[in-house]
Short mmCIF file of C-alpha atoms (C1' of nucleotides) in Angstrom, two decimals:
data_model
loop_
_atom_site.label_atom_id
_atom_site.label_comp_id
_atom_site.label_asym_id
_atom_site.label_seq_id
_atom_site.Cartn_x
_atom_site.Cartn_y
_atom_site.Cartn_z
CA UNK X 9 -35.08 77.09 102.95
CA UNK X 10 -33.04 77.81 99.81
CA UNK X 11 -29.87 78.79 101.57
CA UNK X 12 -27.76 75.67 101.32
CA UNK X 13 -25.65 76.60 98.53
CA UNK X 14 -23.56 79.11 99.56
CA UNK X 15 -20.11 78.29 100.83
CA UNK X 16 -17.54 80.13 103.58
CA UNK X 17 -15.61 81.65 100.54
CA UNK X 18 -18.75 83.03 98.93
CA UNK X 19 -19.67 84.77 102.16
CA UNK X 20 -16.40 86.53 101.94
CA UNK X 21 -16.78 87.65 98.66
CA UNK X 22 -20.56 89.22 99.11
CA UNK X 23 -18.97 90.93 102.03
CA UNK X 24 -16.40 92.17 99.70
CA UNK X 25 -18.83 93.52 97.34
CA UNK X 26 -21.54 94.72 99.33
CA UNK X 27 -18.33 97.16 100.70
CA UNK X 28 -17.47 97.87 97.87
CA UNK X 29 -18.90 96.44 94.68
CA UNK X 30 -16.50 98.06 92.20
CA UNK X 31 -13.68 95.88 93.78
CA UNK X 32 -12.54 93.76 90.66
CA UNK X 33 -12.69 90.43 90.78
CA UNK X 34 -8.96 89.86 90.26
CA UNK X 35 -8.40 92.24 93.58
CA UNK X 36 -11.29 90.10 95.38
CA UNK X 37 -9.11 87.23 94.60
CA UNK X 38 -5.90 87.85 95.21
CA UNK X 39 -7.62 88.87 99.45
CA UNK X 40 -8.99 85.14 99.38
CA UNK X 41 -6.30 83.13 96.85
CA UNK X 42 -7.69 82.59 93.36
CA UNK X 43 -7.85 83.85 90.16
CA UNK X 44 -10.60 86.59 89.24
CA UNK X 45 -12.44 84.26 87.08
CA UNK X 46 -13.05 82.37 89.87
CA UNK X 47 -14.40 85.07 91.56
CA UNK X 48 -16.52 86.20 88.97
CA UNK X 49 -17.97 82.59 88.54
CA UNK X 50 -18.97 82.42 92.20
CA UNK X 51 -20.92 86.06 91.97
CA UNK X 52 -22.29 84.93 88.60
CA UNK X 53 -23.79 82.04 90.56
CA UNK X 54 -24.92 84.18 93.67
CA UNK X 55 -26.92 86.69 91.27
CA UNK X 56 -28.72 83.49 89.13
CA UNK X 57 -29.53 82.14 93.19
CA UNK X 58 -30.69 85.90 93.60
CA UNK X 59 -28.88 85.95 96.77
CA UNK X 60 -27.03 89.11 94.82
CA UNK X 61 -30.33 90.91 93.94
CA UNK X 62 -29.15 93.99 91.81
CA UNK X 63 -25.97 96.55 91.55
CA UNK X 64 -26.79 100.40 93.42
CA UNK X 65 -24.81 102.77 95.10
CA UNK X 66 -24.81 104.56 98.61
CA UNK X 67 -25.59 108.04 97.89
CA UNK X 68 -26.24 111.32 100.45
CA UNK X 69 -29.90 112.70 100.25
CA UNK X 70 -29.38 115.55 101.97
CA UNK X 71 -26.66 116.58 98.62
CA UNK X 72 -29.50 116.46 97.23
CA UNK X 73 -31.50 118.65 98.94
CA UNK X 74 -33.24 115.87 100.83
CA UNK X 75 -33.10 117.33 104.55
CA UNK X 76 -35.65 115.25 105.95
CA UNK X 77 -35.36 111.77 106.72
CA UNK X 78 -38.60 110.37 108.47
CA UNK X 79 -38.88 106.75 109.44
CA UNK X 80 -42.70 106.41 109.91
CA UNK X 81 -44.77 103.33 111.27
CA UNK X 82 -48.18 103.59 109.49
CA UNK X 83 -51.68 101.85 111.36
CA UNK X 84 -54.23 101.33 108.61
CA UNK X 85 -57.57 102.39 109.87
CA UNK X 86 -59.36 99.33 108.33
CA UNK X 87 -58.70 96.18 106.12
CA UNK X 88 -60.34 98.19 103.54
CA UNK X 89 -57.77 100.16 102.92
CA UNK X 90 -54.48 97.94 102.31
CA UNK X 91 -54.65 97.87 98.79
CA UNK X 92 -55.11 101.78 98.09
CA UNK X 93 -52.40 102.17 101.02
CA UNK X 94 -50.10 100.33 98.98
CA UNK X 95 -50.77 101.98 95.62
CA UNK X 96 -50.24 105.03 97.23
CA UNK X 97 -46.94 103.99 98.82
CA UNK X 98 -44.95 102.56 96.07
CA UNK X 99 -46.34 105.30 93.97
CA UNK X 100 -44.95 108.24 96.15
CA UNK X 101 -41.75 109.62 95.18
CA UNK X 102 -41.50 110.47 99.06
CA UNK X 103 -41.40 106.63 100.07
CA UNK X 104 -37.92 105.14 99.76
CA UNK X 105 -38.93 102.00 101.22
CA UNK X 106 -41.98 100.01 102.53
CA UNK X 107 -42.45 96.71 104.41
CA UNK X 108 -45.33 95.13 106.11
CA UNK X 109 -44.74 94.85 109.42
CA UNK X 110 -45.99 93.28 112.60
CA UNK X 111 -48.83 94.01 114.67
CA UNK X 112 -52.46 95.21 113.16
CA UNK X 113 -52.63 96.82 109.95
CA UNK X 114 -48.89 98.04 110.37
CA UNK X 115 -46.35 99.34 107.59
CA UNK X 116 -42.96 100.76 108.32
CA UNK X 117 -42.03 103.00 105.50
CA UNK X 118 -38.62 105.50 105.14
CA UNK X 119 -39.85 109.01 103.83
CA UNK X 120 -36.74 111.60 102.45
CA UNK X 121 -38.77 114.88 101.87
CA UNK X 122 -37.23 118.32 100.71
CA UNK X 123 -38.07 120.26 103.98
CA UNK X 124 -40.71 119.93 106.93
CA UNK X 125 -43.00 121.50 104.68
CA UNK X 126 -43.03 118.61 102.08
CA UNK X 127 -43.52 116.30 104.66
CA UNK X 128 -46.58 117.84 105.83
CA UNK X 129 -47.96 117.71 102.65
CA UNK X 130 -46.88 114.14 102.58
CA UNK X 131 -48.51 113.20 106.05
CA UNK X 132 -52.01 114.94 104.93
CA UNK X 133 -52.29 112.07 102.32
CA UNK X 134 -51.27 109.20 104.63
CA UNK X 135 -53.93 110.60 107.35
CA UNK X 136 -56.39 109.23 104.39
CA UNK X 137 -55.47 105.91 105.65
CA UNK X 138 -54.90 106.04 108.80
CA UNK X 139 -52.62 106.71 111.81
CA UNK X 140 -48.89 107.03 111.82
CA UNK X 141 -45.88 107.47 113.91
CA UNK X 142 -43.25 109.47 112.80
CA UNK X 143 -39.38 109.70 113.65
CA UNK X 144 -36.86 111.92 112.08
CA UNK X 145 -33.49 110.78 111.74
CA UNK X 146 -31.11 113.34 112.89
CA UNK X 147 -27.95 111.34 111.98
CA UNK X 148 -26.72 108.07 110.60
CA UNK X 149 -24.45 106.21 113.16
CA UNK X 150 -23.83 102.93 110.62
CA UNK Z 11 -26.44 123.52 101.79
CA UNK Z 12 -24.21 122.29 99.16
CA UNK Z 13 -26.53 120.91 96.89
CA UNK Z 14 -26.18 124.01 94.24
CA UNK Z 15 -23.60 121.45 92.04
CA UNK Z 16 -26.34 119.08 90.41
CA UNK Z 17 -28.31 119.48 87.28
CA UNK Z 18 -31.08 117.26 85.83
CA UNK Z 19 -28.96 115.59 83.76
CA UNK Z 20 -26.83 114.41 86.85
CA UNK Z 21 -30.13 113.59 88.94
CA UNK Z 22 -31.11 111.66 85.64
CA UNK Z 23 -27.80 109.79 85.63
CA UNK Z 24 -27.95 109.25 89.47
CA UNK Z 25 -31.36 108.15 88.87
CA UNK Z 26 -30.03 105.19 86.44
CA UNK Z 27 -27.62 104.08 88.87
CA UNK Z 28 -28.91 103.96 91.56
CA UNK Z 29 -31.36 101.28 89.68
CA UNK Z 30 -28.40 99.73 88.25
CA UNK Z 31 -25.06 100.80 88.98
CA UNK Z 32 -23.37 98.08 86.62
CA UNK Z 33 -24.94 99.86 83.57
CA UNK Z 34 -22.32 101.29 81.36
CA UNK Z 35 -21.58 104.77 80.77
CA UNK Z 36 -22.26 104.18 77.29
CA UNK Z 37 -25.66 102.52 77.68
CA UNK Z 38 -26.22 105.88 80.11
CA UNK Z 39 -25.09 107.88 77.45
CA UNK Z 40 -27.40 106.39 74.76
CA UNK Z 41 -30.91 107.08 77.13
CA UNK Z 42 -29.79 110.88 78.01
CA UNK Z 43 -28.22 111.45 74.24
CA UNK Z 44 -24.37 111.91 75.72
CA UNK Z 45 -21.24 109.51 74.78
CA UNK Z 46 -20.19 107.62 77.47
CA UNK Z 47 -17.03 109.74 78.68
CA UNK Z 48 -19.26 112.51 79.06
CA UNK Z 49 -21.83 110.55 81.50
CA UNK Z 50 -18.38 109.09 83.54
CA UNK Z 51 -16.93 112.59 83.70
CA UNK Z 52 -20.58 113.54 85.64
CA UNK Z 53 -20.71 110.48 87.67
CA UNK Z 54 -16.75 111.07 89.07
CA UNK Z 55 -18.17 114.69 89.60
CA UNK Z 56 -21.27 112.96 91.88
CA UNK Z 57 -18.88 110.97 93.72
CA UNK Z 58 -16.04 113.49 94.33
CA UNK Z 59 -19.30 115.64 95.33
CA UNK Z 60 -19.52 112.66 97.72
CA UNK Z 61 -23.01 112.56 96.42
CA UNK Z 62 -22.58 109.39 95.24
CA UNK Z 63 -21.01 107.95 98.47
CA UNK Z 64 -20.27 103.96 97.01
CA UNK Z 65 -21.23 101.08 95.29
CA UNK Z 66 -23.09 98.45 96.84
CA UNK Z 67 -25.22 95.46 96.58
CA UNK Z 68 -28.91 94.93 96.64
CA UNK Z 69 -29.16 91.36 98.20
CA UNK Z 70 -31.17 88.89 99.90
CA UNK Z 71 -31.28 88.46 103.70
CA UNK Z 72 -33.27 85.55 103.65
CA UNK Z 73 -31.47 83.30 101.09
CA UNK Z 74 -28.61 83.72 103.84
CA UNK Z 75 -30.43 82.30 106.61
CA UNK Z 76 -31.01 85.86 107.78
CA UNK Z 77 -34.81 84.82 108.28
CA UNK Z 78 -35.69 87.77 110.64
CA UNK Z 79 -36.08 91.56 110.23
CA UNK Z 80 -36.85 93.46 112.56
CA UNK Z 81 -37.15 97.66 113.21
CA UNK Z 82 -36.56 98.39 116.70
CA UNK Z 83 -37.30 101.75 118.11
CA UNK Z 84 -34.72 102.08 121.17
CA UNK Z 85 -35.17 104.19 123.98
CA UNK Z 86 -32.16 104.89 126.14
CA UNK Z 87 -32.62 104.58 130.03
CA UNK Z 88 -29.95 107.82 130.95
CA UNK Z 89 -27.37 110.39 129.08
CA UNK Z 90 -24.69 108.07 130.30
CA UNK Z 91 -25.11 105.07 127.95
CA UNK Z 92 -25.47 106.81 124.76
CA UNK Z 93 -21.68 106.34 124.03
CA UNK Z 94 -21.62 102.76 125.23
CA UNK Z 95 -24.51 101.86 123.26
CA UNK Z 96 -23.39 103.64 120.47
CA UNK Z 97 -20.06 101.36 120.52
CA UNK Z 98 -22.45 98.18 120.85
CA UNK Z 99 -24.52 98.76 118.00
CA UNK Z 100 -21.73 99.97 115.63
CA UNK Z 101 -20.14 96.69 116.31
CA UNK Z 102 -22.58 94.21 116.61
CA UNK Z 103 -23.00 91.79 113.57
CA UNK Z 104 -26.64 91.76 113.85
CA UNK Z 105 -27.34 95.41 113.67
CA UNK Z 106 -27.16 96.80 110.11
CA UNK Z 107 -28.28 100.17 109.93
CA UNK Z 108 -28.34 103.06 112.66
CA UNK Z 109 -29.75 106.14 113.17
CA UNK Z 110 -30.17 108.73 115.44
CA UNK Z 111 -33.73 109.80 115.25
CA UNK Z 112 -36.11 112.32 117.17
CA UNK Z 113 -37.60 112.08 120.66
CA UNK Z 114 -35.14 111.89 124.37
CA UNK Z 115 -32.87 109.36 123.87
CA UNK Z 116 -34.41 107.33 121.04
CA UNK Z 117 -32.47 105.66 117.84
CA UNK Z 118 -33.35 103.60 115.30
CA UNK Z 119 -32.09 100.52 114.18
CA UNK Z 120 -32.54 97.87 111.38
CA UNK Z 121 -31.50 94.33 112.97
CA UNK Z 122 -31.39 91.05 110.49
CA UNK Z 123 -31.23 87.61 112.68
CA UNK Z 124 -31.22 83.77 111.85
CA UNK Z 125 -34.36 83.11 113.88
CA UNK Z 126 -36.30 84.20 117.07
CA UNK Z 127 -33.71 82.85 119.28
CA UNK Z 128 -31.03 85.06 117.66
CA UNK Z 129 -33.26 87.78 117.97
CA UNK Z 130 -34.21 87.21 121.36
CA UNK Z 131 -30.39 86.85 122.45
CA UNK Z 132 -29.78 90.20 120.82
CA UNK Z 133 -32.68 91.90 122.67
CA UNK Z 134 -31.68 90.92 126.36
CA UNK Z 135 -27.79 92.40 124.94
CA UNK Z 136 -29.88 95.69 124.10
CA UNK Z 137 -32.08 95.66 127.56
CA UNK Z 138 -28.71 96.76 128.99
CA UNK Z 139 -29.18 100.07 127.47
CA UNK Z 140 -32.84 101.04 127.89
CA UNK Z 141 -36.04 100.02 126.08
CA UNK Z 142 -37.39 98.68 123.00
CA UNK Z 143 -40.40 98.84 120.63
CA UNK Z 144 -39.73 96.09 117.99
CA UNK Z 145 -41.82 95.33 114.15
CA UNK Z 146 -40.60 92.62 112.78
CA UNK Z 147 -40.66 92.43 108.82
CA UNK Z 148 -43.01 90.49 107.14
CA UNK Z 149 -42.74 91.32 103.58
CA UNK Z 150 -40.64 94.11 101.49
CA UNK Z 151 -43.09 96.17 99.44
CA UNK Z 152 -40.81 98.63 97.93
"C1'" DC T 18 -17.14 144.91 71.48
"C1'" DG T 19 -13.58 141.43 71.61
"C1'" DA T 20 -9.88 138.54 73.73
"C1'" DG T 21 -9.08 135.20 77.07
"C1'" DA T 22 -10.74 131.93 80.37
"C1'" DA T 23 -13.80 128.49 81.86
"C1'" DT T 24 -16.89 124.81 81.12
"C1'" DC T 25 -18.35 120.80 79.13
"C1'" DC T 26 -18.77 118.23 75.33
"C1'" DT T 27 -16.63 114.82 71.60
"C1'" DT T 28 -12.96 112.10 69.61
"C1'" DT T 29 -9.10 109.18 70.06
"C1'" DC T 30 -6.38 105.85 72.31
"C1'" DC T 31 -4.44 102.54 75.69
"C1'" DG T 32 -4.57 99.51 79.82
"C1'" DG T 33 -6.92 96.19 81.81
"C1'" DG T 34 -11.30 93.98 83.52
"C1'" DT T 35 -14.93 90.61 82.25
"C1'" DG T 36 -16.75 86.48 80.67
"C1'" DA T 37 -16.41 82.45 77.48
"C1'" DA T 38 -14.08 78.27 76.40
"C1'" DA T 39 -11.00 74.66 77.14
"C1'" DG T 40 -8.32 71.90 80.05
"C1'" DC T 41 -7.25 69.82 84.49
"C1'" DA T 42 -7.50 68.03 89.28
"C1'" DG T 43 -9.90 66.16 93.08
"C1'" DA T 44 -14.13 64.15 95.00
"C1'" DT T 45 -18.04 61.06 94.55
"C1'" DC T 46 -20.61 57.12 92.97
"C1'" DT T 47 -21.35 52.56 91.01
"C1'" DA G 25 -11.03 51.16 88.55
"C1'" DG G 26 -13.72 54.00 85.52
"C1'" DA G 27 -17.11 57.57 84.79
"C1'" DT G 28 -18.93 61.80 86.12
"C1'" DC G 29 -19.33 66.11 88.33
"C1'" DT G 30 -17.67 70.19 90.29
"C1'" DG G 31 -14.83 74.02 90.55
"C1'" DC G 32 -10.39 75.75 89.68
"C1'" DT G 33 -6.74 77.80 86.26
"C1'" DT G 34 -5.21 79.34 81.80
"C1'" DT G 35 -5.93 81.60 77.61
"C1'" DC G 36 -8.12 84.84 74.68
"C1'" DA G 37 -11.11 88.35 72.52
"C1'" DC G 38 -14.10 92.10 73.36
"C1'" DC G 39 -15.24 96.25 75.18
"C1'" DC G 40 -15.38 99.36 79.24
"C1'" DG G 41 -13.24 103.20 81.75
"C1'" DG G 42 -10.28 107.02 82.16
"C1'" DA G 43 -6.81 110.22 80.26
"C1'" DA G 44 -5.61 113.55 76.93
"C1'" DA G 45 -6.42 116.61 73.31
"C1'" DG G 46 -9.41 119.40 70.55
"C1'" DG G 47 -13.60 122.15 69.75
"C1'" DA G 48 -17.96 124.77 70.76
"C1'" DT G 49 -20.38 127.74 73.81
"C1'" DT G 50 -20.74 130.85 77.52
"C1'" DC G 51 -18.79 134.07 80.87
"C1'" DT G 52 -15.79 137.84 82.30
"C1'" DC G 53 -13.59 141.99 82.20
"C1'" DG G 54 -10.73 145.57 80.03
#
DNA sequence: CGAGAATCCTTTCCGGGTGAAAGCAGATCT
DNA sequence: AGATCTGCTTTCACCCGGAAAGGATTCTCG
């Protein structure tokens, strides 16, 4: 693979910043002993290997009026299908994330809808294309 | 609940940030037609709000060897483990997200792992606790 | 209605973080 | 040994972020 160029003091640093990535590089240096330029070179290098992808931030859906957090394993009804699945998907504001995943025509996808009501609505499009299984999270642990 | 606080400006401002949280306030300010000190003033609002809960990191499990993603569905065996099991996710490396979710004694957990080995040592850890339904990743969508 | 308060913006200003450039030290290769 | 490469430190200029002050608009209550 393409992970051979990333060091013991790098790790550290992506831990660092994947806590917190508003930590300034001079702080970040003075927990592992060297200057914040230093610092900054090594992320610099991490985000041109993409190993940093992109800069977000944690935030709470349900402040936002997102109560309903559904984790939902989708089984496309035929091969047909896979391509107008996905459109659908990444279209949706609903879906916050989507992978393929193992096993026959499977997707895993995390839903945030405003109430149980908008995630009916939600799950009367997705019958289109097959069956799903749904979960709610009732609390994040970690 | 207590989501009464946020206007569309702020969900606009969220919405930049959470794309790209390294964007300036004065590049936010420019797209919504604010100065800069007015977009930061919102933003510390979001996060006292607690709304905005950190800043993060998009990156790459792979590029760190992290070859294996899997979704595991766990179903506990009895009442009495949920606090041990609790304590074993919350501290095991491999486990990187956790939630409660629906359904007798079920949670939900994202697990990243060098290879199938790693995986497969993690599993028999977890058999201690109940069952398992495992999808392994095969491709990020969204 | 009108005065005061509250809210939220803009302007101004300072501290300090970021990234570029230059210089240096240690490792590697021939 | 000499050349080269890599990765660190030092220095420096730019500009971001946050605080403070001032102003416009809306709200509140006598």
């Amino acid at each position: 693979m393409d992970n051979y160029s990333i060091d013991d003091i790098d790790y550290r640093i992506l831990q660092y910043i994947i806590e917190d990535s508003r930590l300034t590089q001079k702080e970040i240096g003075e927990k592992i002993h060297m200057t914040g330029q230093a610092v900054g070179a090594r992320i610099r290098r991490m985000r041109e290997l993409e190993i940093i992808e992109g800069y977000t931030v944690r935030w709470n859906p349900q402040k936002l009026g997102q109560n309903i957090h559904a984790f939902i394993t989708v089984f496309l009804s035929s091969n047909k299908v896979h391509p107008p699945f996905q459109k659908f998907a990444q279209e949706h504001v609903n879906v916050a994330e989507l992978h393929r995943v193992s096993g026959e025509g499977c997707y895993w996808m995390r839903v945030y809808a405003k109430d149980q009501e908008e995630l009916s609505t939600f799950l009367d499009l997705l019958l289109e294309f097959g069956n799903y299984r749904v979960n709610l999270g009732m609390g994040k642990l970690k």
